[in-house]
Structure formats: C-alpha cells, structure tokens
mmCIF file of C-alpha atoms in Angstrom:
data_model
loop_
_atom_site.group_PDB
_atom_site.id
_atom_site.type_symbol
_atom_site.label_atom_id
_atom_site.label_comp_id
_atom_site.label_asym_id
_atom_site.label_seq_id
_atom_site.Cartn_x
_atom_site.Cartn_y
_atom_site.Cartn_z
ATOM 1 C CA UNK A 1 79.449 -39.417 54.888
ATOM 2 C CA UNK A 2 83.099 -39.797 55.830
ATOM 3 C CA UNK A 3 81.900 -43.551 56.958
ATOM 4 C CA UNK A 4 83.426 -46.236 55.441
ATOM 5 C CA UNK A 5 80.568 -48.652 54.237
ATOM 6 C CA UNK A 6 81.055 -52.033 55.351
ATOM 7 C CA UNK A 7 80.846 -55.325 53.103
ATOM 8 C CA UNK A 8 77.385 -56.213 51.436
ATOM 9 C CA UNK A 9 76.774 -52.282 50.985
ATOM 10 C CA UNK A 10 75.241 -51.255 47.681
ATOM 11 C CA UNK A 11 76.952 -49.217 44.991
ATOM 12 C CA UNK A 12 75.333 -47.462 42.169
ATOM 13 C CA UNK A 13 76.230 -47.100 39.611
ATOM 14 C CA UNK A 14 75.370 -44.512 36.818
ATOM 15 C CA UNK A 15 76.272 -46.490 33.225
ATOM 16 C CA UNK A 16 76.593 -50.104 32.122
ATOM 17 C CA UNK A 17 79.013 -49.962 29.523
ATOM 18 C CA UNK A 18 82.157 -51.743 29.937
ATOM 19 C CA UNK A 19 83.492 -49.683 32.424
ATOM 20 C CA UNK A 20 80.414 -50.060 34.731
ATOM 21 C CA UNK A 21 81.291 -54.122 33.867
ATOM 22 C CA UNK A 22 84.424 -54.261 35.238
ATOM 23 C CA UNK A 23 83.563 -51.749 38.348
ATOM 24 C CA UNK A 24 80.878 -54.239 39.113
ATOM 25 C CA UNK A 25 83.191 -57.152 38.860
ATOM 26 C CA UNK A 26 85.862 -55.464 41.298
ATOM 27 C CA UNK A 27 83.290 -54.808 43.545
ATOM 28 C CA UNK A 28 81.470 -58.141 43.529
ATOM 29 C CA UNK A 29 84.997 -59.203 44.591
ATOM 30 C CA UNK A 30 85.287 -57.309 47.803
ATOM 31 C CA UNK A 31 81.462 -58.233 49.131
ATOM 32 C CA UNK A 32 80.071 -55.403 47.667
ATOM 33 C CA UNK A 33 76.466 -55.388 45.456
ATOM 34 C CA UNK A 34 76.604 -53.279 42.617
ATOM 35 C CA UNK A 35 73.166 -51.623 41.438
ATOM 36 C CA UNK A 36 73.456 -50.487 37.253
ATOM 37 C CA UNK A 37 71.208 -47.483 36.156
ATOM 38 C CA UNK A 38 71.205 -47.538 32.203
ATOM 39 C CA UNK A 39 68.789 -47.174 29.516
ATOM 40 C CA UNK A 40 69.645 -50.390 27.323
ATOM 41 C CA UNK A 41 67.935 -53.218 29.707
ATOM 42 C CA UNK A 42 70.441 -55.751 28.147
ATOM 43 C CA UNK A 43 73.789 -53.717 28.292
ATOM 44 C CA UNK A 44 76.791 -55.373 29.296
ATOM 45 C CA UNK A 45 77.413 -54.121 32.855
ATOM 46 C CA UNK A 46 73.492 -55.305 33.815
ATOM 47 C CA UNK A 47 75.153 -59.084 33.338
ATOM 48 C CA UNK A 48 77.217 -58.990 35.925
ATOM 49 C CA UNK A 49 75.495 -57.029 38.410
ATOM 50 C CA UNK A 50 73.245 -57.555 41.653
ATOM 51 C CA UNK A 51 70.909 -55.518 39.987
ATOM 52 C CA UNK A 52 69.860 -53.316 37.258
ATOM 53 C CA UNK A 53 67.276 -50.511 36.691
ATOM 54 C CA UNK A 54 66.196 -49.893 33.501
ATOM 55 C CA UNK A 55 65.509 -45.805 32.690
ATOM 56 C CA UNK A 56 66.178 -43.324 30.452
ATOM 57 C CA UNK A 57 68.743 -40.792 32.310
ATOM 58 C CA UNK A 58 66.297 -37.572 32.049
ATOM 59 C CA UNK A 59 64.115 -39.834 34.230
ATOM 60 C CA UNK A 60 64.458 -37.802 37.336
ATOM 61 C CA UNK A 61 61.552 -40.004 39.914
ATOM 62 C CA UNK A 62 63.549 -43.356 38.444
ATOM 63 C CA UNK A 63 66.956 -41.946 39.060
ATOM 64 C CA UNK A 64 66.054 -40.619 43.035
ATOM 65 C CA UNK A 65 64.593 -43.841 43.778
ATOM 66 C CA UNK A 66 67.677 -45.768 42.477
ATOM 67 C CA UNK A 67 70.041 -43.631 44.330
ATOM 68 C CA UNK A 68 67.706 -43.695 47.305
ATOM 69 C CA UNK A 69 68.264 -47.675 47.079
ATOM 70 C CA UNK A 70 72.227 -47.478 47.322
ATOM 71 C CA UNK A 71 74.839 -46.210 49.748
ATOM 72 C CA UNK A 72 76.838 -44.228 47.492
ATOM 73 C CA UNK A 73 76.433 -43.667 43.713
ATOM 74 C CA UNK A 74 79.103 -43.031 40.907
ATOM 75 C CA UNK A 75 79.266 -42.904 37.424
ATOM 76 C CA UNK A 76 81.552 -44.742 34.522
ATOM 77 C CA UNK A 77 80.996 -41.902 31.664
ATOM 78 C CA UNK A 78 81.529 -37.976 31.713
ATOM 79 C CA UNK A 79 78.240 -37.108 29.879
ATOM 80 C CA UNK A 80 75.464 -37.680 32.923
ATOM 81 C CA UNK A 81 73.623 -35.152 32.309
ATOM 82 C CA UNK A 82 73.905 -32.413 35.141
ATOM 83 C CA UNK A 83 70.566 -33.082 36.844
ATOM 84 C CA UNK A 84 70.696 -36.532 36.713
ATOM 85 C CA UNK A 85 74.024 -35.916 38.996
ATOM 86 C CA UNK A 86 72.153 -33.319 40.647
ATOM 87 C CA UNK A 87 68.791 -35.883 41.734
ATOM 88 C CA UNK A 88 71.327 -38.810 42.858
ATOM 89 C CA UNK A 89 73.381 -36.786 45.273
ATOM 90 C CA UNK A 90 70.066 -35.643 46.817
ATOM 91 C CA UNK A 91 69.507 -39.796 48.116
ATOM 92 C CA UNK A 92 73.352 -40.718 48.112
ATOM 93 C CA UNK A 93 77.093 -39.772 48.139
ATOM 94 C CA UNK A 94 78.021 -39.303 44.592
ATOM 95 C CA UNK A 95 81.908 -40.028 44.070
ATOM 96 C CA UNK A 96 83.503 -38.417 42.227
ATOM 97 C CA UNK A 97 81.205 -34.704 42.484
ATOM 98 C CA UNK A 98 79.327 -32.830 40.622
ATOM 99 C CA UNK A 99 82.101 -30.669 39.986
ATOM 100 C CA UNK A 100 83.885 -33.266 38.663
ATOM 101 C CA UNK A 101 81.349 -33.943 35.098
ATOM 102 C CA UNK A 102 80.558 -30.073 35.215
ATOM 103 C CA UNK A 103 84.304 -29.582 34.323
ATOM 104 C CA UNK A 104 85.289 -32.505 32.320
ATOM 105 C CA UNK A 105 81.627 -31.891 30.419
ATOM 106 C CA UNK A 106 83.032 -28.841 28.549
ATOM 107 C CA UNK A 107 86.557 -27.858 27.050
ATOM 108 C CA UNK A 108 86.441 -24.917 27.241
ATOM 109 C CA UNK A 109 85.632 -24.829 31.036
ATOM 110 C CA UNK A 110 88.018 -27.406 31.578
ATOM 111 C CA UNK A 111 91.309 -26.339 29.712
ATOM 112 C CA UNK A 112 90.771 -22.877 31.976
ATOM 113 C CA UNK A 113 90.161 -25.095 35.010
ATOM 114 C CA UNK A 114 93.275 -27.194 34.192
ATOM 115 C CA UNK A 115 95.333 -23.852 33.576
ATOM 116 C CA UNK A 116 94.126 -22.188 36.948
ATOM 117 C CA UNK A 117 95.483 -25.089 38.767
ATOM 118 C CA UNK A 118 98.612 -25.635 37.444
ATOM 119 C CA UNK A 119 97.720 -28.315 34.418
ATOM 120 C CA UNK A 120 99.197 -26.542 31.262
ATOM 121 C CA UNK A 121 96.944 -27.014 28.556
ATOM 122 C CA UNK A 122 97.962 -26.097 24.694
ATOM 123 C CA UNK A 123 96.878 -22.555 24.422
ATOM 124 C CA UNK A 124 93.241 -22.431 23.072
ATOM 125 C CA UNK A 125 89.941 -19.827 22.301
ATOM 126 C CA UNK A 126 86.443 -20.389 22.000
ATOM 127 C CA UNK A 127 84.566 -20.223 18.641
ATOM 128 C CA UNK A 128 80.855 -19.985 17.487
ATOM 129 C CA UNK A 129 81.397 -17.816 14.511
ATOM 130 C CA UNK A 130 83.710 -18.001 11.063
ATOM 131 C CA UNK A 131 84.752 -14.093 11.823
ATOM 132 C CA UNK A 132 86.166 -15.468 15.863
ATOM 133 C CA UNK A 133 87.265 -18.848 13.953
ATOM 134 C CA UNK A 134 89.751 -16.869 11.714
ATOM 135 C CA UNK A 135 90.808 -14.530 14.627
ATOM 136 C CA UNK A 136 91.301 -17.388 16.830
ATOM 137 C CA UNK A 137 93.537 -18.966 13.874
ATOM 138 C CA UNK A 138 95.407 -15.922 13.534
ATOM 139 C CA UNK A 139 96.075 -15.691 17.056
ATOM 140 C CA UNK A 140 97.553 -19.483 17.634
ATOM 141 C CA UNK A 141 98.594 -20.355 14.437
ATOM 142 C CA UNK A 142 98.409 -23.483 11.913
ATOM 143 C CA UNK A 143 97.874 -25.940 12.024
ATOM 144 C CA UNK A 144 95.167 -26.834 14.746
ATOM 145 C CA UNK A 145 92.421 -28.156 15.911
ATOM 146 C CA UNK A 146 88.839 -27.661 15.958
ATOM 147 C CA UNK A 147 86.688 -29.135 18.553
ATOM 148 C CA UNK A 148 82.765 -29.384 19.847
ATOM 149 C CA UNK A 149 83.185 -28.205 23.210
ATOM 150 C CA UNK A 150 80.979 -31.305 24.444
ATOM 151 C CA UNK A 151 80.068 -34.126 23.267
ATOM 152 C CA UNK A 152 83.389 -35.402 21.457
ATOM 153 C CA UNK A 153 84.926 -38.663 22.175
ATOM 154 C CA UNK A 154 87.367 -40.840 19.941
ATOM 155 C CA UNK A 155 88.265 -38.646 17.312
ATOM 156 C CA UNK A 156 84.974 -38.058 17.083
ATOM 157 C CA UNK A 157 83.621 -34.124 17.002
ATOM 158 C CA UNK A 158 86.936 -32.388 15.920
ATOM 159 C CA UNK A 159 88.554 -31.471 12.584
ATOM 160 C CA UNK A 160 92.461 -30.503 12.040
ATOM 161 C CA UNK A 161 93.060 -27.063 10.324
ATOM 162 C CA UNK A 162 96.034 -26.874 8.239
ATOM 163 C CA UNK A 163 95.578 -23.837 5.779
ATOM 164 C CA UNK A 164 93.290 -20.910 6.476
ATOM 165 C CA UNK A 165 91.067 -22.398 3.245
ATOM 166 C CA UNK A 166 89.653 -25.198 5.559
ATOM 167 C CA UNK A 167 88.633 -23.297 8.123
ATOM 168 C CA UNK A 168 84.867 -23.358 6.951
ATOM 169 C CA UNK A 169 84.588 -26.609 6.150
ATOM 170 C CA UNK A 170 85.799 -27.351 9.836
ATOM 171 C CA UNK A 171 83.476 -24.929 10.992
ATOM 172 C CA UNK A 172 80.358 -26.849 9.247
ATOM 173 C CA UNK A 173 81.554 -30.070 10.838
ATOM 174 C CA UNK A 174 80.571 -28.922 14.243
ATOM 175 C CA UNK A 175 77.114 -28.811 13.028
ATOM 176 C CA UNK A 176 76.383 -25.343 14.934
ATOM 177 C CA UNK A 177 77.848 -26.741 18.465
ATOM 178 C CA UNK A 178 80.087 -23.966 20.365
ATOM 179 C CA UNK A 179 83.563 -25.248 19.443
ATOM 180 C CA UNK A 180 87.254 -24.465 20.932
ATOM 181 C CA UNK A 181 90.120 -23.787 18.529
ATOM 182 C CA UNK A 182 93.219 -25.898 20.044
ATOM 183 C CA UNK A 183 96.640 -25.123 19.259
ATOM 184 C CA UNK A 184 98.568 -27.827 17.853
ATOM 185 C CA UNK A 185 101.174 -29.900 19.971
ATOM 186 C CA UNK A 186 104.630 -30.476 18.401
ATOM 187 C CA UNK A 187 104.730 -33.964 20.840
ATOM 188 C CA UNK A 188 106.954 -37.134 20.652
ATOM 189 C CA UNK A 189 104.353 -39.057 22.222
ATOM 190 C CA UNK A 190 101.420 -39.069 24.588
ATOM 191 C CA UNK A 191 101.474 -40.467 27.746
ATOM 192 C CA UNK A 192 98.695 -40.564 30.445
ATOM 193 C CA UNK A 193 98.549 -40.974 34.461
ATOM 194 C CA UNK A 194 95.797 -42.579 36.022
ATOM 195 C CA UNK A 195 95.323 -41.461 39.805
ATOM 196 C CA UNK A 196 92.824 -41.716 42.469
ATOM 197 C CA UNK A 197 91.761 -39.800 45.717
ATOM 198 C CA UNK A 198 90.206 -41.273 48.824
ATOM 199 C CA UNK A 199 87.957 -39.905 51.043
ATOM 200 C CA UNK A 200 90.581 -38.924 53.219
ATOM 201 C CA UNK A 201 92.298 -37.159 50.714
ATOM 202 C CA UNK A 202 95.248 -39.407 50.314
ATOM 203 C CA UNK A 203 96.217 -39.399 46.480
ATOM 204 C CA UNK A 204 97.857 -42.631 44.900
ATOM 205 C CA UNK A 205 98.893 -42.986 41.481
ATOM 206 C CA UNK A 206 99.653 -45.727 39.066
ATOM 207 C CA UNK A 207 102.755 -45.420 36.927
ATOM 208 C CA UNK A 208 102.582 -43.743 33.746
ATOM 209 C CA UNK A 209 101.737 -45.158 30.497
ATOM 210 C CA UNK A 210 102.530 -44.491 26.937
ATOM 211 C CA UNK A 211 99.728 -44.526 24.737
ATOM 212 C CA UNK A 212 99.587 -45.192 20.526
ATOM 213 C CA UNK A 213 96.083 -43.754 19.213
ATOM 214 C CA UNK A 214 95.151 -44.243 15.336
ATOM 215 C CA UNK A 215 92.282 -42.629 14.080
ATOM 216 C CA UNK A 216 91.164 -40.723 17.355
ATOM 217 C CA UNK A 217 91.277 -43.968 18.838
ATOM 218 C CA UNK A 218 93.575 -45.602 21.828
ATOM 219 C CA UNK A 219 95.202 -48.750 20.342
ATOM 220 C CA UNK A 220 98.039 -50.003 22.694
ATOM 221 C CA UNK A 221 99.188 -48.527 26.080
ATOM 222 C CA UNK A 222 102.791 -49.617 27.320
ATOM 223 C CA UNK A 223 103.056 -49.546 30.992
ATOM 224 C CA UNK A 224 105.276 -48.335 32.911
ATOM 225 C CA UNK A 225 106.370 -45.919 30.564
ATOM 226 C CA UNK A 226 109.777 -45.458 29.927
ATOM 227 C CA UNK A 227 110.213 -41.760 31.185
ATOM 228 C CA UNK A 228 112.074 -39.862 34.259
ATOM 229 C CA UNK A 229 111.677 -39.767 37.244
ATOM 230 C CA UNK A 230 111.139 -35.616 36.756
ATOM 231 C CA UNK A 231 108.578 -36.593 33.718
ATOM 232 C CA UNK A 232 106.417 -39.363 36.668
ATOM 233 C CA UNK A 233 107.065 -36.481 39.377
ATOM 234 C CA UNK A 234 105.496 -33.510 36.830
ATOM 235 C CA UNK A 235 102.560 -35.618 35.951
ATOM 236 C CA UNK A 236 101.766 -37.445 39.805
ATOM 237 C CA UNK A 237 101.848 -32.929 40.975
ATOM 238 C CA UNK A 238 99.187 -32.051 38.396
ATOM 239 C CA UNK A 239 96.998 -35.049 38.940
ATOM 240 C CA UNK A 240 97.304 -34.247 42.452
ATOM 241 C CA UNK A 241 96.397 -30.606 41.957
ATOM 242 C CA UNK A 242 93.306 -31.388 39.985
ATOM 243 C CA UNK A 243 91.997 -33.845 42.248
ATOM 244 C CA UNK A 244 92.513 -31.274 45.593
ATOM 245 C CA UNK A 245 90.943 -28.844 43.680
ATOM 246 C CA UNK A 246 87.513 -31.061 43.033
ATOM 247 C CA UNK A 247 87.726 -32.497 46.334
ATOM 248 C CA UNK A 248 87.434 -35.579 44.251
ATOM 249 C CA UNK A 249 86.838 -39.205 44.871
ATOM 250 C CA UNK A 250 87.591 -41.837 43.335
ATOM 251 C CA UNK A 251 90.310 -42.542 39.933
ATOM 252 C CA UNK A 252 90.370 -40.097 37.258
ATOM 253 C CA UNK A 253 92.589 -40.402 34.106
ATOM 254 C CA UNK A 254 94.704 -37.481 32.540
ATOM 255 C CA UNK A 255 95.917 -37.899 29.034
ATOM 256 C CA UNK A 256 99.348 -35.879 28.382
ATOM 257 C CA UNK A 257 101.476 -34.734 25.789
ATOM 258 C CA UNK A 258 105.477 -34.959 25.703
ATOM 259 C CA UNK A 259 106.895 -32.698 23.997
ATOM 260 C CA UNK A 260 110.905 -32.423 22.450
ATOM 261 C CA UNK A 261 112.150 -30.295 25.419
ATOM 262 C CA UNK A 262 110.714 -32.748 27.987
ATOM 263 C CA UNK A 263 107.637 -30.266 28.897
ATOM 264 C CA UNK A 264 104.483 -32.019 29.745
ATOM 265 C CA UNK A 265 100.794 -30.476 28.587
ATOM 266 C CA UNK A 266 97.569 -32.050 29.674
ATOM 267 C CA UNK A 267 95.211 -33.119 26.905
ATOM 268 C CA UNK A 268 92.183 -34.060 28.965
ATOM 269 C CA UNK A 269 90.999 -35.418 31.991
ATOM 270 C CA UNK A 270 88.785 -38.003 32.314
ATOM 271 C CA UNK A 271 86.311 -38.322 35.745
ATOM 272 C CA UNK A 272 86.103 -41.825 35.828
ATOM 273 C CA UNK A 273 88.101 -45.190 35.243
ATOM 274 C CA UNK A 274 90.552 -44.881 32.008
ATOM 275 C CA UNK A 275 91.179 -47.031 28.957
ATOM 276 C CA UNK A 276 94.852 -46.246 29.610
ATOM 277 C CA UNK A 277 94.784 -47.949 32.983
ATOM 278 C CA UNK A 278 93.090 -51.586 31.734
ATOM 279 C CA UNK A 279 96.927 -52.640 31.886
ATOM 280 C CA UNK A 280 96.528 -52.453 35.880
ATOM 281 C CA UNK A 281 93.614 -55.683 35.336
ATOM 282 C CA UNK A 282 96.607 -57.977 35.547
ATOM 283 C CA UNK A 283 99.962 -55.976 35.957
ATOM 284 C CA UNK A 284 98.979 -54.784 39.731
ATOM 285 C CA UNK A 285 98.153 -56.308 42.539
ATOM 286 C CA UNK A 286 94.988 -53.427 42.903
ATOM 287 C CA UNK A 287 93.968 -52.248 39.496
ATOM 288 C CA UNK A 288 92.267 -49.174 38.945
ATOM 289 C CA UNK A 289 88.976 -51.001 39.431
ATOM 290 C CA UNK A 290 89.106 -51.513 42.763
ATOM 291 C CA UNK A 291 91.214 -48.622 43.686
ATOM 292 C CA UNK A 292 87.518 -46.940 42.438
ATOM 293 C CA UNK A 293 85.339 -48.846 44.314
ATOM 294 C CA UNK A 294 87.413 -48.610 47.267
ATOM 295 C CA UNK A 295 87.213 -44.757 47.568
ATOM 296 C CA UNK A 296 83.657 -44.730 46.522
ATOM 297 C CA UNK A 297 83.197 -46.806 49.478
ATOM 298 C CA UNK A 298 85.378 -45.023 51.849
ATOM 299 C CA UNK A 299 88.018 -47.875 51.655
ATOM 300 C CA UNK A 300 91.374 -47.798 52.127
ATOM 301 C CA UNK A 301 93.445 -46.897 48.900
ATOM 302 C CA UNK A 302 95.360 -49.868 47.889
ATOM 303 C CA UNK A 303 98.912 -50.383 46.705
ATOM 304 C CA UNK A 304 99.266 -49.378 43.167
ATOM 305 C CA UNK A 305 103.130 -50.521 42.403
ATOM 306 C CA UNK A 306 102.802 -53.112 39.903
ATOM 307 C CA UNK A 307 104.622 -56.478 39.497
ATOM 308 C CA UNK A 308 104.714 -56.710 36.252
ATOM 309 C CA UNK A 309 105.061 -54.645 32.871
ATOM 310 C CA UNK A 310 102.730 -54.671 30.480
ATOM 311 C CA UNK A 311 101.221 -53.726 26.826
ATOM 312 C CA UNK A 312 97.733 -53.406 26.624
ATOM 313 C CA UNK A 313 95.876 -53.778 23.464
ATOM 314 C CA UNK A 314 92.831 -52.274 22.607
ATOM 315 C CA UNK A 315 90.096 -54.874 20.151
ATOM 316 C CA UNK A 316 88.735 -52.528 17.784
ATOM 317 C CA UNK A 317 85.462 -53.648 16.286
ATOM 318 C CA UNK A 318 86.025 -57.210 14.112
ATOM 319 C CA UNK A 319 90.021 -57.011 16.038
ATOM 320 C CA UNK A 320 87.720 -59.443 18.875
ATOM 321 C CA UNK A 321 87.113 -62.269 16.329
ATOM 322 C CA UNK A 322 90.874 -62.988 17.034
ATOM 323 C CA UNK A 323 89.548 -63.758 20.810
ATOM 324 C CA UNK A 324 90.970 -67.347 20.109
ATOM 325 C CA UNK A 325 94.051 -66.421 19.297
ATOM 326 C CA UNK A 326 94.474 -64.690 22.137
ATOM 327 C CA UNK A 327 94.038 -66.999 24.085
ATOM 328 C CA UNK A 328 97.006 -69.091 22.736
ATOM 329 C CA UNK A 329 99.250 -66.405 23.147
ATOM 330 C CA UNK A 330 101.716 -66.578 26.155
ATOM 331 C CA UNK A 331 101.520 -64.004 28.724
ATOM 332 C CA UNK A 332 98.189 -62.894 27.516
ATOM 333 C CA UNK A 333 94.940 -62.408 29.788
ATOM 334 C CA UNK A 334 91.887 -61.874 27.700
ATOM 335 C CA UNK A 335 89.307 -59.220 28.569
ATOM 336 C CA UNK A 336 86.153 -59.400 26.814
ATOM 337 C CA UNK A 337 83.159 -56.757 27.463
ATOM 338 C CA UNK A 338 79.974 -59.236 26.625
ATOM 339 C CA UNK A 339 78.924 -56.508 23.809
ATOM 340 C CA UNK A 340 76.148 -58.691 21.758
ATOM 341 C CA UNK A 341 76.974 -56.388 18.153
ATOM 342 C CA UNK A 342 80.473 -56.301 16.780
ATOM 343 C CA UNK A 343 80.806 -52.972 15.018
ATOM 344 C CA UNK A 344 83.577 -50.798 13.660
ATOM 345 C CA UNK A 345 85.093 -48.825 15.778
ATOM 346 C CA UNK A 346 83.391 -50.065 18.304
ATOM 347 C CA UNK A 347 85.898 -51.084 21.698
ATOM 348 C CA UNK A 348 85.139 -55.025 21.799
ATOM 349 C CA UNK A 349 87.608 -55.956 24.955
ATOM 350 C CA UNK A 350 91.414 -55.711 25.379
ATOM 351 C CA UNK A 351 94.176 -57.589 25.878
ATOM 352 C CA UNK A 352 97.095 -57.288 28.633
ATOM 353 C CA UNK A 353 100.337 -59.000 27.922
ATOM 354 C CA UNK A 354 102.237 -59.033 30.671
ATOM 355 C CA UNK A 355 106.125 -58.910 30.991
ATOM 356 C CA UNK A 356 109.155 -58.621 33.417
ATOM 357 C CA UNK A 357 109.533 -55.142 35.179
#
C-alpha cells in the first residue's frame, strides 16, 4: 500500500511503553486513532490511546486479529519477537519491516549489516566459547567489550575486558547467551542522528545530537550538536544508506562515536523512535513523533529544522520526584510517561530546556 491513509485511519501499534505514549499522542493530534497491543493491560501508552488490546506477544490469533483491525501497524521496541512481526504484516503494512527488527535484533548480524553498507562499526568477532573469547581478545586487543548478542539494553548484558584475567568472569556474565567481543573506541564523545524515510523514499534528518550516558544509561542530549558540517554530512550518508538498504519506513535512531581524528563509527541503530531525539518534543516544529506517524501513514515528511536549541534531560528513577521543580524552571517543558512504579533506573520522563539557536 503506497496509499496514503486519510484522517480517522487506525494505527497499531506493537508496545505501550513510553514511546508507544507519545506516538499515540502525535497521532491523536493529526486525526489519527491509535490501537496499543501490549501485555500489561494498564501500561502507560493504553492511557492515551483509542484503544488497547491486552495479549501476551507469542499470542499469534490475538495479534492477526489486532492487525486485521488497523490500517498499518508499527512497533516502539526492537525485541517483537519475529513471528509476532511476521502474523501482523499478514493483516497490515508493518512500518518499519521485518528486516528492520531481524537486523537491529542481533549484533552480530547487525555490525556486518552496518559494515556492508557503508556504516563503520568498531571491529568485532563472535564468541560462545572461553578458547574463541581469548582468540577474539588476541585478535582486537584490550581493553573491550563483551556483549549478549540480543537482548542487551542500557548497559545492561555487556561487561568491559581490561586484562586477559577477566575474561572468564565476563564470559559467565552472559549467562550462556552467544556474545560479540567489541573492540574498544578511543572517542571524545558520542553523538547520534535520528532520521526517517517515507514511503516514497525521501529521507529527512534531524540535526545531530551529543549525548552524555552514565552507567549504560542516556542522561542529557545537547541538540544541535556542535560539530561540522563534514561530521552532519558523514552521519545524514550512513543513515541514509541504512535506511535504502531496509527499504525502511518510518524514524530510526543511530548512536555514533567521534573519535580524535574526526572519524565517525556507528554504535547501534535503533528501528524505532530514539531517546536522543525527545529534544525534537519542543525544539522543532515536527518532532520525531510525528515525523513517525506520518510515514507510517504514508504522509508527507515534515520539516525537521528546528527553532530552537535544546538540552534534554533524561529522569532516572526517583530524578521524577523533582517534577515540581521542573516546572519552575524557565525554558523548561516537562514530559512525564504516566509510569504508576518509580524504580531505579527506571526512565520516569524527560525534560527539554530550550534555548536560542
């Protein structure tokens, strides 16, 4: 379906975290009803929406007659499970593809799909043994990193190598998952580009941001980064790669590396809408909500220069009680996610303040 769908069409959508919340809000915006699939009947997406069906994702009969329901279905999390994807795109467009989670679902797969495509990873080797672990070490050196090939996600499923000695203790922490040994990146900092493809295969991207994680986990994002115009030009012609070579639809977010000479290496991709692009919410005239739902629904891609800068803050956990605060401070808009358990680590809501360009 090439079709664009017209206002009052249903979208559905696969998820009802806080991404799935603020997709739902975007598109409640335009005239568009917004159908959540999730597990957790009470989850915070499910408040906002038209409607909401409650099923476990490996519920095959639920998930065919919920895409069956909607005009086009998409997703807000890179771990549906491969035949959920599969039994929605039998009833309904799903934006982005298949392809899309099958490469993002691995690292393995998607560092060589990254590196086929001209999206230089850090060099890399797969591991499921102690003897390949120590050849892979030998091979790209120390330190670096150990990950679970699926699964990880804030700092979570990965342990740093830095003398031959840890190596099984590293190995243990994967629990018995196939891992990926990742050679370390001497960066200055990280920066990220959030991009999105239409239907039409018209690519626009939002300007980069630079990105301060602690603990595995995104804290601020300052946007627009302060980088060249070869640095924006690098990044916008690997996004754009990556997306032609899915045939993708919709915004995806790639985390980067800068490194000393002014090389850029891609950490990850992301199929879906990225905590490094929240700072669009109030800096852009489209943010990268609606630039989602509008190429899920066939839309027109909308303008995404912004008008204003901004730093985006990430509330970590108890970092929400401050919500008051917040709201006193000048410049400050205030996004909370409606989560009904404050826990640590846990991503509560963030905060954009905004600034001249």
């Amino acid at each position: 379906m090439t079709q664009a769908l017209a206002p009052t069409s249903r979208i559905g959508i696969l998820g009802g975290g806080q991404l799935g919340r603020m997709l739902a809000l975007s598109a409640a915006r335009m005239g568009l009803d917004v159908v959540i699939f999730d597990p957790e009947p009470d989850c915070p997406a499910s408040r906002v929406a038209a409607e909401t069906v409650t099923a476990a994702y490996d519920d095959l009969d639920a998930v065919a007659k919920f895409a069956a329901s909607v005009d086009a279905v998409t997703y807000e999390f890179e771990n549906v499970p491969a035949a959920t994807a599969a039994a929605a795109a039998e009833h309904a467009p799903l934006r982005p593809g298949a392809k899309a989670l099958d490469v993002a679902q691995d690292r393995l797969t998607e560092k060589t799909f990254l590196n086929a495509h001209g999206a230089t990873t850090v060099a890399f080797r797969p591991v499921s043994t102690l003897a390949e672990l120590h050849t892979a070490i030998s091979e790209l050196g120390l330190p670096a990193i150990l990950k679970t090939r699926r699964f990880g996600y804030d700092g979570k499923g990965q342990a740093v190598i830095r003398e031959m000695s840890d190596a099984e203790e590293a190995l243990a922490a994967m629990n018995g998952q196939p891992a990926i040994l990742e050679a370390f990146a001497d960066f200055t900092h990280e920066l990220s580009i959030v991009a999105a493809r239409g239907v039409d295969g018209e690519v626009r991207a939002y300007p980069l941001s630079e990105n301060r994680h602690s603990d595995g986990i995104l804290r601020e994002s300052l946007a627009p980064a302060k980088v060249s115009d070869e640095t924006t030009k690098t990044a916008l012609g690997m996004a754009t790669r990556v997306l032609d070579a899915l045939e993708y639809v919709g915004v995806m977010g790639m985390e980067l590396f800068a490194l000393k000479d002014g090389t850029l290496l891609v950490n990850e991709i992301a199929p879906r809408v990225h905590n490094t692009g929240h700072w669009t919410q109030d800096a852009c005239t489209v943010c990268q909500f609606e630039q989602h739902i509008r190429a899920v629904a066939g839309w027109p891609l909308g303008d995404p220069v912004p008008h204003a800068s901004a730093r985006m803050v990430n509330l970590i956990g108890h970092d929400a009680d401050a919500w008051e605060d917040w709201l006193k401070t000048p410049n400050a808009v205030l996004h909370l996610y409606g989560k009904r358990e404050t826990r640590d680590g846990r991503k509560m809501g963030h905060v954009n303040v905004l600034g001249s360009l």
